[in-house]
Each structure stands twice: as structure tokens, then as C-alpha cells.
Amino acid sequence: MPIQTVCAHLGVARSSYYRWRKEAQCLSKKNERDQAIGKVCAEHKFRYGYRKIAALFPGISEKTVQRIMQKYGWSCRVKVKKRKRTGQP
């Protein structure tokens, strides 16, 4: 089926269809930023928290980096704190 016919049946203008197709193919700036943050997290084996990652990206605020890391589950690995065992053999 030609695009013109499909758009007519759906009630969408052809220009809207082509604009949607063009935007879907190229990554937005936000997606590029998210991928860059994910790449840095993976390079450091998810040991860095959002503060250190934000320091590596000077133009992005800490809250934005924190939100992105929470969205994709890129939390840093926290060391288990050791307890002192006083009074036990």
C-alpha cells in the first residue's frame, strides 16, 4: 500500500508521517547523553556514583545524572561495611 493511502485511512498528514519517521531514525540529544553516561558507568564497572559521573560531565547537573542512573538501574556497588565483633570469641 502506498504511504498516501495508509495516511488517509489513519487520518494523518503525510508530512506528519515523514517527520515522525525522520525523528525515529536519529537519536535525540537526551538519548545520546544517556548513552554517554551509561558508557562511562560501564567503563568504571559501576563503581562510580552519580557525583563522580557528574564531575566527568561538566555541563550536566548531578540531579540529572542521578535521575538517569536510577532510570536504567546503573547504581554504584556499595561496599559492605564490616562490623566490629567485640565480646565474641
PDB file of N, CA and C in Angstrom:
ATOM      1  N   MET A   1       0.829  -1.181   0.000  1.00  0.00           N
ATOM      2  CA  MET A   1       0.000   0.000   0.000  1.00  0.00           C
ATOM      3  C   MET A   1       0.877   1.249   0.000  1.00  0.00           C
ATOM      4  N   PRO A   2       0.511   2.217  -0.758  1.00  0.00           N
ATOM      5  CA  PRO A   2       1.278   3.461  -0.737  1.00  0.00           C
ATOM      6  C   PRO A   2       1.064   4.223   0.578  1.00  0.00           C
ATOM      7  N   ILE A   3       2.058   5.009   0.937  1.00  0.00           N
ATOM      8  CA  ILE A   3       2.019   5.783   2.178  1.00  0.00           C
ATOM      9  C   ILE A   3       0.834   6.744   2.184  1.00  0.00           C
ATOM     10  N   GLN A   4       0.542   7.319   1.051  1.00  0.00           N
ATOM     11  CA  GLN A   4      -0.560   8.279   0.959  1.00  0.00           C
ATOM     12  C   GLN A   4      -1.896   7.628   1.346  1.00  0.00           C
ATOM     13  N   THR A   5      -2.115   6.402   0.918  1.00  0.00           N
ATOM     14  CA  THR A   5      -3.355   5.699   1.234  1.00  0.00           C
ATOM     15  C   THR A   5      -3.428   5.341   2.716  1.00  0.00           C
ATOM     16  N   VAL A   6      -2.328   4.866   3.253  1.00  0.00           N
ATOM     17  CA  VAL A   6      -2.286   4.498   4.669  1.00  0.00           C
ATOM     18  C   VAL A   6      -2.549   5.727   5.537  1.00  0.00           C
ATOM     19  N   CYS A   7      -1.919   6.841   5.203  1.00  0.00           N
ATOM     20  CA  CYS A   7      -2.119   8.075   5.970  1.00  0.00           C
ATOM     21  C   CYS A   7      -3.558   8.563   5.869  1.00  0.00           C
ATOM     22  N   ALA A   8      -4.156   8.398   4.705  1.00  0.00           N
ATOM     23  CA  ALA A   8      -5.542   8.820   4.524  1.00  0.00           C
ATOM     24  C   ALA A   8      -6.482   7.980   5.387  1.00  0.00           C
ATOM     25  N   HIS A   9      -6.228   6.683   5.488  1.00  0.00           N
ATOM     26  CA  HIS A   9      -7.071   5.814   6.300  1.00  0.00           C
ATOM     27  C   HIS A   9      -6.912   6.112   7.787  1.00  0.00           C
ATOM     28  N   LEU A  10      -5.695   6.453   8.187  1.00  0.00           N
ATOM     29  CA  LEU A  10      -5.442   6.737   9.600  1.00  0.00           C
ATOM     30  C   LEU A  10      -5.781   8.170   9.988  1.00  0.00           C
ATOM     31  N   GLY A  11      -5.993   9.020   9.001  1.00  0.00           N
ATOM     32  CA  GLY A  11      -6.316  10.417   9.284  1.00  0.00           C
ATOM     33  C   GLY A  11      -5.104  11.232   9.697  1.00  0.00           C
ATOM     34  N   VAL A  12      -3.939  10.872   9.167  1.00  0.00           N
ATOM     35  CA  VAL A  12      -2.684  11.558   9.483  1.00  0.00           C
ATOM     36  C   VAL A  12      -2.142  12.173   8.205  1.00  0.00           C
ATOM     37  N   ALA A  13      -1.591  13.369   8.321  1.00  0.00           N
ATOM     38  CA  ALA A  13      -0.991  14.011   7.153  1.00  0.00           C
ATOM     39  C   ALA A  13       0.305  13.299   6.775  1.00  0.00           C
ATOM     40  N   ARG A  14       0.618  13.309   5.487  1.00  0.00           N
ATOM     41  CA  ARG A  14       1.850  12.662   5.029  1.00  0.00           C
ATOM     42  C   ARG A  14       3.070  13.320   5.644  1.00  0.00           C
ATOM     43  N   SER A  15       3.035  14.634   5.772  1.00  0.00           N
ATOM     44  CA  SER A  15       4.184  15.341   6.345  1.00  0.00           C
ATOM     45  C   SER A  15       4.427  14.912   7.793  1.00  0.00           C
ATOM     46  N   SER A  16       3.349  14.657   8.535  1.00  0.00           N
ATOM     47  CA  SER A  16       3.493  14.188   9.920  1.00  0.00           C
ATOM     48  C   SER A  16       4.147  12.809   9.956  1.00  0.00           C
ATOM     49  N   TYR A  17       3.761  11.952   9.020  1.00  0.00           N
ATOM     50  CA  TYR A  17       4.359  10.616   8.951  1.00  0.00           C
ATOM     51  C   TYR A  17       5.850  10.699   8.678  1.00  0.00           C
ATOM     52  N   TYR A  18       6.240  11.514   7.699  1.00  0.00           N
ATOM     53  CA  TYR A  18       7.656  11.613   7.356  1.00  0.00           C
ATOM     54  C   TYR A  18       8.466  12.301   8.465  1.00  0.00           C
ATOM     55  N   ARG A  19       7.867  13.252   9.167  1.00  0.00           N
ATOM     56  CA  ARG A  19       8.553  13.888  10.294  1.00  0.00           C
ATOM     57  C   ARG A  19       8.775  12.871  11.401  1.00  0.00           C
ATOM     58  N   TRP A  20       7.754  12.058  11.682  1.00  0.00           N
ATOM     59  CA  TRP A  20       7.868  11.017  12.705  1.00  0.00           C
ATOM     60  C   TRP A  20       8.947  10.009  12.330  1.00  0.00           C
ATOM     61  N   ARG A  21       9.001   9.610  11.072  1.00  0.00           N
ATOM     62  CA  ARG A  21       9.984   8.646  10.606  1.00  0.00           C
ATOM     63  C   ARG A  21      11.401   9.195  10.714  1.00  0.00           C
ATOM     64  N   LYS A  22      11.561  10.474  10.392  1.00  0.00           N
ATOM     65  CA  LYS A  22      12.873  11.098  10.468  1.00  0.00           C
ATOM     66  C   LYS A  22      13.359  11.192  11.914  1.00  0.00           C
ATOM     67  N   GLU A  23      12.466  11.564  12.826  1.00  0.00           N
ATOM     68  CA  GLU A  23      12.837  11.677  14.236  1.00  0.00           C
ATOM     69  C   GLU A  23      13.118  10.322  14.858  1.00  0.00           C
ATOM     70  N   ALA A  24      12.451   9.296  14.407  1.00  0.00           N
ATOM     71  CA  ALA A  24      12.654   7.965  14.957  1.00  0.00           C
ATOM     72  C   ALA A  24      14.011   7.391  14.566  1.00  0.00           C
ATOM     73  N   GLN A  25      14.536   7.799  13.421  1.00  0.00           N
ATOM     74  CA  GLN A  25      15.801   7.241  12.952  1.00  0.00           C
ATOM     75  C   GLN A  25      17.003   7.857  13.660  1.00  0.00           C
ATOM     76  N   CYS A  26      16.962   9.140  13.940  1.00  0.00           N
ATOM     77  CA  CYS A  26      18.111   9.781  14.573  1.00  0.00           C
ATOM     78  C   CYS A  26      17.897   9.867  16.080  1.00  0.00           C
ATOM     79  N   LEU A  27      18.978   9.745  16.814  1.00  0.00           N
ATOM     80  CA  LEU A  27      18.905   9.792  18.263  1.00  0.00           C
ATOM     81  C   LEU A  27      18.764  11.240  18.724  1.00  0.00           C
ATOM     82  N   SER A  28      17.976  11.445  19.724  1.00  0.00           N
ATOM     83  CA  SER A  28      17.844  12.785  20.274  1.00  0.00           C
ATOM     84  C   SER A  28      19.046  13.078  21.174  1.00  0.00           C
ATOM     85  N   LYS A  29      19.190  14.322  21.543  1.00  0.00           N
ATOM     86  CA  LYS A  29      20.322  14.719  22.395  1.00  0.00           C
ATOM     87  C   LYS A  29      20.230  14.045  23.762  1.00  0.00           C
ATOM     88  N   LYS A  30      19.008  13.869  24.253  1.00  0.00           N
ATOM     89  CA  LYS A  30      18.845  13.221  25.548  1.00  0.00           C
ATOM     90  C   LYS A  30      19.281  11.761  25.489  1.00  0.00           C
ATOM     91  N   ASN A  31      18.931  11.070  24.415  1.00  0.00           N
ATOM     92  CA  ASN A  31      19.344   9.674  24.269  1.00  0.00           C
ATOM     93  C   ASN A  31      20.849   9.554  24.139  1.00  0.00           C
ATOM     94  N   GLU A  32      21.468  10.482  23.426  1.00  0.00           N
ATOM     95  CA  GLU A  32      22.924  10.471  23.294  1.00  0.00           C
ATOM     96  C   GLU A  32      23.580  10.704  24.649  1.00  0.00           C
ATOM     97  N   ARG A  33      23.007  11.641  25.431  1.00  0.00           N
ATOM     98  CA  ARG A  33      23.538  11.923  26.766  1.00  0.00           C
ATOM     99  C   ARG A  33      23.407  10.695  27.654  1.00  0.00           C
ATOM    100  N   ASP A  34      22.250  10.027  27.600  1.00  0.00           N
ATOM    101  CA  ASP A  34      22.037   8.832  28.408  1.00  0.00           C
ATOM    102  C   ASP A  34      23.014   7.726  28.031  1.00  0.00           C
ATOM    103  N   GLN A  35      23.254   7.556  26.748  1.00  0.00           N
ATOM    104  CA  GLN A  35      24.202   6.530  26.300  1.00  0.00           C
ATOM    105  C   GLN A  35      25.627   6.862  26.743  1.00  0.00           C
ATOM    106  N   ALA A  36      25.989   8.135  26.722  1.00  0.00           N
ATOM    107  CA  ALA A  36      27.335   8.535  27.155  1.00  0.00           C
ATOM    108  C   ALA A  36      27.520   8.261  28.642  1.00  0.00           C
ATOM    109  N   ILE A  37      26.506   8.549  29.434  1.00  0.00           N
ATOM    110  CA  ILE A  37      26.590   8.280  30.877  1.00  0.00           C
ATOM    111  C   ILE A  37      26.671   6.773  31.120  1.00  0.00           C
ATOM    112  N   GLY A  38      25.890   6.001  30.404  1.00  0.00           N
ATOM    113  CA  GLY A  38      25.937   4.546  30.549  1.00  0.00           C
ATOM    114  C   GLY A  38      27.278   3.967  30.157  1.00  0.00           C
ATOM    115  N   LYS A  39      27.884   4.540  29.124  1.00  0.00           N
ATOM    116  CA  LYS A  39      29.196   4.070  28.679  1.00  0.00           C
ATOM    117  C   LYS A  39      30.255   4.325  29.750  1.00  0.00           C
ATOM    118  N   VAL A  40      30.203   5.507  30.371  1.00  0.00           N
ATOM    119  CA  VAL A  40      31.168   5.834  31.426  1.00  0.00           C
ATOM    120  C   VAL A  40      30.943   4.933  32.633  1.00  0.00           C
ATOM    121  N   CYS A  41      29.687   4.676  32.987  1.00  0.00           N
ATOM    122  CA  CYS A  41      29.394   3.778  34.111  1.00  0.00           C
ATOM    123  C   CYS A  41      29.959   2.382  33.846  1.00  0.00           C
ATOM    124  N   ALA A  42      29.777   1.902  32.637  1.00  0.00           N
ATOM    125  CA  ALA A  42      30.265   0.560  32.297  1.00  0.00           C
ATOM    126  C   ALA A  42      31.787   0.512  32.263  1.00  0.00           C
ATOM    127  N   GLU A  43      32.432   1.595  31.803  1.00  0.00           N
ATOM    128  CA  GLU A  43      33.898   1.631  31.776  1.00  0.00           C
ATOM    129  C   GLU A  43      34.482   1.507  33.176  1.00  0.00           C
ATOM    130  N   HIS A  44      33.829   2.107  34.148  1.00  0.00           N
ATOM    131  CA  HIS A  44      34.320   2.075  35.528  1.00  0.00           C
ATOM    132  C   HIS A  44      33.666   0.971  36.339  1.00  0.00           C
ATOM    133  N   LYS A  45      33.042   0.019  35.662  1.00  0.00           N
ATOM    134  CA  LYS A  45      32.448  -1.180  36.252  1.00  0.00           C
ATOM    135  C   LYS A  45      31.433  -0.847  37.343  1.00  0.00           C
ATOM    136  N   PHE A  46      30.679   0.223  37.129  1.00  0.00           N
ATOM    137  CA  PHE A  46      29.612   0.660  38.022  1.00  0.00           C
ATOM    138  C   PHE A  46      30.106   0.891  39.448  1.00  0.00           C
ATOM    139  N   ARG A  47      31.345   1.353  39.571  1.00  0.00           N
ATOM    140  CA  ARG A  47      31.899   1.672  40.884  1.00  0.00           C
ATOM    141  C   ARG A  47      31.696   3.137  41.243  1.00  0.00           C
ATOM    142  N   TYR A  48      31.489   3.984  40.262  1.00  0.00           N
ATOM    143  CA  TYR A  48      31.317   5.414  40.495  1.00  0.00           C
ATOM    144  C   TYR A  48      29.854   5.731  40.767  1.00  0.00           C
ATOM    145  N   GLY A  49      29.631   6.611  41.718  1.00  0.00           N
ATOM    146  CA  GLY A  49      28.290   7.089  41.994  1.00  0.00           C
ATOM    147  C   GLY A  49      27.942   8.261  41.090  1.00  0.00           C
ATOM    148  N   TYR A  50      26.765   8.817  41.317  1.00  0.00           N
ATOM    149  CA  TYR A  50      26.312   9.895  40.432  1.00  0.00           C
ATOM    150  C   TYR A  50      27.145  11.157  40.586  1.00  0.00           C
ATOM    151  N   ARG A  51      27.750  11.371  41.741  1.00  0.00           N
ATOM    152  CA  ARG A  51      28.562  12.575  41.929  1.00  0.00           C
ATOM    153  C   ARG A  51      29.835  12.531  41.090  1.00  0.00           C
ATOM    154  N   LYS A  52      30.505  11.395  41.084  1.00  0.00           N
ATOM    155  CA  LYS A  52      31.726  11.267  40.279  1.00  0.00           C
ATOM    156  C   LYS A  52      31.414  11.284  38.794  1.00  0.00           C
ATOM    157  N   ILE A  53      30.332  10.646  38.410  1.00  0.00           N
ATOM    158  CA  ILE A  53      29.940  10.647  36.990  1.00  0.00           C
ATOM    159  C   ILE A  53      29.596  12.062  36.556  1.00  0.00           C
ATOM    160  N   ALA A  54      28.894  12.811  37.409  1.00  0.00           N
ATOM    161  CA  ALA A  54      28.530  14.196  37.077  1.00  0.00           C
ATOM    162  C   ALA A  54      29.773  15.070  36.972  1.00  0.00           C
ATOM    163  N   ALA A  55      30.806  14.758  37.745  1.00  0.00           N
ATOM    164  CA  ALA A  55      32.048  15.525  37.664  1.00  0.00           C
ATOM    165  C   ALA A  55      32.747  15.307  36.323  1.00  0.00           C
ATOM    166  N   LEU A  56      32.534  14.162  35.709  1.00  0.00           N
ATOM    167  CA  LEU A  56      33.129  13.878  34.405  1.00  0.00           C
ATOM    168  C   LEU A  56      32.387  14.576  33.265  1.00  0.00           C
ATOM    169  N   PHE A  57      31.132  14.986  33.526  1.00  0.00           N
ATOM    170  CA  PHE A  57      30.328  15.710  32.540  1.00  0.00           C
ATOM    171  C   PHE A  57      30.038  17.105  33.092  1.00  0.00           C
ATOM    172  N   PRO A  58      30.860  18.090  32.758  1.00  0.00           N
ATOM    173  CA  PRO A  58      30.700  19.411  33.376  1.00  0.00           C
ATOM    174  C   PRO A  58      29.389  20.123  33.037  1.00  0.00           C
ATOM    175  N   GLY A  59      28.768  19.845  31.930  1.00  0.00           N
ATOM    176  CA  GLY A  59      27.552  20.565  31.545  1.00  0.00           C
ATOM    177  C   GLY A  59      26.270  19.964  32.080  1.00  0.00           C
ATOM    178  N   ILE A  60      26.367  18.839  32.795  1.00  0.00           N
ATOM    179  CA  ILE A  60      25.176  18.135  33.269  1.00  0.00           C
ATOM    180  C   ILE A  60      25.149  18.179  34.790  1.00  0.00           C
ATOM    181  N   SER A  61      23.999  18.490  35.357  1.00  0.00           N
ATOM    182  CA  SER A  61      23.891  18.593  36.812  1.00  0.00           C
ATOM    183  C   SER A  61      23.867  17.209  37.465  1.00  0.00           C
ATOM    184  N   GLU A  62      24.152  17.189  38.763  1.00  0.00           N
ATOM    185  CA  GLU A  62      24.180  15.926  39.499  1.00  0.00           C
ATOM    186  C   GLU A  62      22.800  15.276  39.548  1.00  0.00           C
ATOM    187  N   LYS A  63      21.769  16.096  39.688  1.00  0.00           N
ATOM    188  CA  LYS A  63      20.416  15.546  39.775  1.00  0.00           C
ATOM    189  C   LYS A  63      20.015  14.862  38.477  1.00  0.00           C
ATOM    190  N   THR A  64      20.438  15.430  37.362  1.00  0.00           N
ATOM    191  CA  THR A  64      20.121  14.820  36.069  1.00  0.00           C
ATOM    192  C   THR A  64      20.820  13.472  35.942  1.00  0.00           C
ATOM    193  N   VAL A  65      22.089  13.423  36.319  1.00  0.00           N
ATOM    194  CA  VAL A  65      22.846  12.168  36.253  1.00  0.00           C
ATOM    195  C   VAL A  65      22.227  11.141  37.194  1.00  0.00           C
ATOM    196  N   GLN A  66      21.830  11.581  38.384  1.00  0.00           N
ATOM    197  CA  GLN A  66      21.217  10.671  39.345  1.00  0.00           C
ATOM    198  C   GLN A  66      19.906  10.101  38.796  1.00  0.00           C
ATOM    199  N   ARG A  67      19.096  10.939  38.166  1.00  0.00           N
ATOM    200  CA  ARG A  67      17.827  10.511  37.604  1.00  0.00           C
ATOM    201  C   ARG A  67      18.040   9.486  36.486  1.00  0.00           C
ATOM    202  N   ILE A  68      19.035   9.734  35.638  1.00  0.00           N
ATOM    203  CA  ILE A  68      19.328   8.819  34.532  1.00  0.00           C
ATOM    204  C   ILE A  68      19.821   7.477  35.062  1.00  0.00           C
ATOM    205  N   MET A  69      20.706   7.526  36.050  1.00  0.00           N
ATOM    206  CA  MET A  69      21.238   6.281  36.602  1.00  0.00           C
ATOM    207  C   MET A  69      20.145   5.474  37.298  1.00  0.00           C
ATOM    208  N   GLN A  70      19.213   6.131  37.959  1.00  0.00           N
ATOM    209  CA  GLN A  70      18.105   5.422  38.589  1.00  0.00           C
ATOM    210  C   GLN A  70      17.165   4.839  37.549  1.00  0.00           C
ATOM    211  N   LYS A  71      16.965   5.565  36.459  1.00  0.00           N
ATOM    212  CA  LYS A  71      16.062   5.109  35.402  1.00  0.00           C
ATOM    213  C   LYS A  71      16.530   3.792  34.794  1.00  0.00           C
ATOM    214  N   TYR A  72      17.820   3.678  34.540  1.00  0.00           N
ATOM    215  CA  TYR A  72      18.358   2.487  33.894  1.00  0.00           C
ATOM    216  C   TYR A  72      18.945   1.465  34.875  1.00  0.00           C
ATOM    217  N   GLY A  73      18.937   1.758  36.164  1.00  0.00           N
ATOM    218  CA  GLY A  73      19.445   0.820  37.162  1.00  0.00           C
ATOM    219  C   GLY A  73      20.951   0.731  37.191  1.00  0.00           C
ATOM    220  N   TRP A  74      21.623   1.851  36.951  1.00  0.00           N
ATOM    221  CA  TRP A  74      23.086   1.881  36.950  1.00  0.00           C
ATOM    222  C   TRP A  74      23.621   2.355  38.284  1.00  0.00           C
ATOM    223  N   SER A  75      23.130   1.803  39.374  1.00  0.00           N
ATOM    224  CA  SER A  75      23.582   2.247  40.681  1.00  0.00           C
ATOM    225  C   SER A  75      24.978   1.704  40.958  1.00  0.00           C
ATOM    226  N   CYS A  76      25.727   2.460  41.750  1.00  0.00           N
ATOM    227  CA  CYS A  76      27.089   2.032  42.054  1.00  0.00           C
ATOM    228  C   CYS A  76      27.037   0.917  43.093  1.00  0.00           C
ATOM    229  N   ARG A  77      28.037   0.095  43.082  1.00  0.00           N
ATOM    230  CA  ARG A  77      28.114  -1.006  44.030  1.00  0.00           C
ATOM    231  C   ARG A  77      28.698  -0.481  45.333  1.00  0.00           C
ATOM    232  N   VAL A  78      27.979  -0.702  46.403  1.00  0.00           N
ATOM    233  CA  VAL A  78      28.395  -0.196  47.703  1.00  0.00           C
ATOM    234  C   VAL A  78      29.123  -1.308  48.444  1.00  0.00           C
ATOM    235  N   LYS A  79      30.235  -0.934  49.066  1.00  0.00           N
ATOM    236  CA  LYS A  79      30.991  -1.913  49.842  1.00  0.00           C
ATOM    237  C   LYS A  79      30.216  -2.279  51.099  1.00  0.00           C
ATOM    238  N   VAL A  80      30.280  -3.538  51.491  1.00  0.00           N
ATOM    239  CA  VAL A  80      29.627  -3.987  52.705  1.00  0.00           C
ATOM    240  C   VAL A  80      30.467  -3.528  53.886  1.00  0.00           C
ATOM    241  N   LYS A  81      29.838  -2.836  54.817  1.00  0.00           N
ATOM    242  CA  LYS A  81      30.560  -2.333  55.978  1.00  0.00           C
ATOM    243  C   LYS A  81      30.803  -3.468  56.965  1.00  0.00           C
ATOM    244  N   LYS A  82      32.005  -3.503  57.498  1.00  0.00           N
ATOM    245  CA  LYS A  82      32.378  -4.557  58.434  1.00  0.00           C
ATOM    246  C   LYS A  82      32.057  -4.101  59.850  1.00  0.00           C
ATOM    247  N   ARG A  83      31.482  -4.978  60.618  1.00  0.00           N
ATOM    248  CA  ARG A  83      31.156  -4.675  61.997  1.00  0.00           C
ATOM    249  C   ARG A  83      32.249  -5.210  62.905  1.00  0.00           C
ATOM    250  N   LYS A  84      32.468  -4.487  63.974  1.00  0.00           N
ATOM    251  CA  LYS A  84      33.409  -4.973  64.978  1.00  0.00           C
ATOM    252  C   LYS A  84      32.700  -5.982  65.851  1.00  0.00           C
ATOM    253  N   ARG A  85      33.356  -7.083  66.092  1.00  0.00           N
ATOM    254  CA  ARG A  85      32.738  -8.145  66.888  1.00  0.00           C
ATOM    255  C   ARG A  85      33.403  -8.181  68.260  1.00  0.00           C
ATOM    256  N   THR A  86      33.000  -7.268  69.078  1.00  0.00           N
ATOM    257  CA  THR A  86      33.574  -7.221  70.435  1.00  0.00           C
ATOM    258  C   THR A  86      32.773  -8.117  71.353  1.00  0.00           C
ATOM    259  N   GLY A  87      33.463  -8.780  72.236  1.00  0.00           N
ATOM    260  CA  GLY A  87      32.801  -9.653  73.214  1.00  0.00           C
ATOM    261  C   GLY A  87      32.483 -11.032  72.693  1.00  0.00           C
ATOM    262  N   GLN A  88      32.829 -11.327  71.443  1.00  0.00           N
ATOM    263  CA  GLN A  88      32.564 -12.645  70.918  1.00  0.00           C
ATOM    264  C   GLN A  88      33.894 -13.341  70.662  1.00  0.00           C
ATOM    265  N   PRO A  89      33.920 -14.660  70.844  1.00  0.00           N
ATOM    266  CA  PRO A  89      35.184 -15.376  70.623  1.00  0.00           C
ATOM    267  C   PRO A  89      35.571 -15.389  69.160  1.00  0.00           C
TER     268      PRO A  89
END
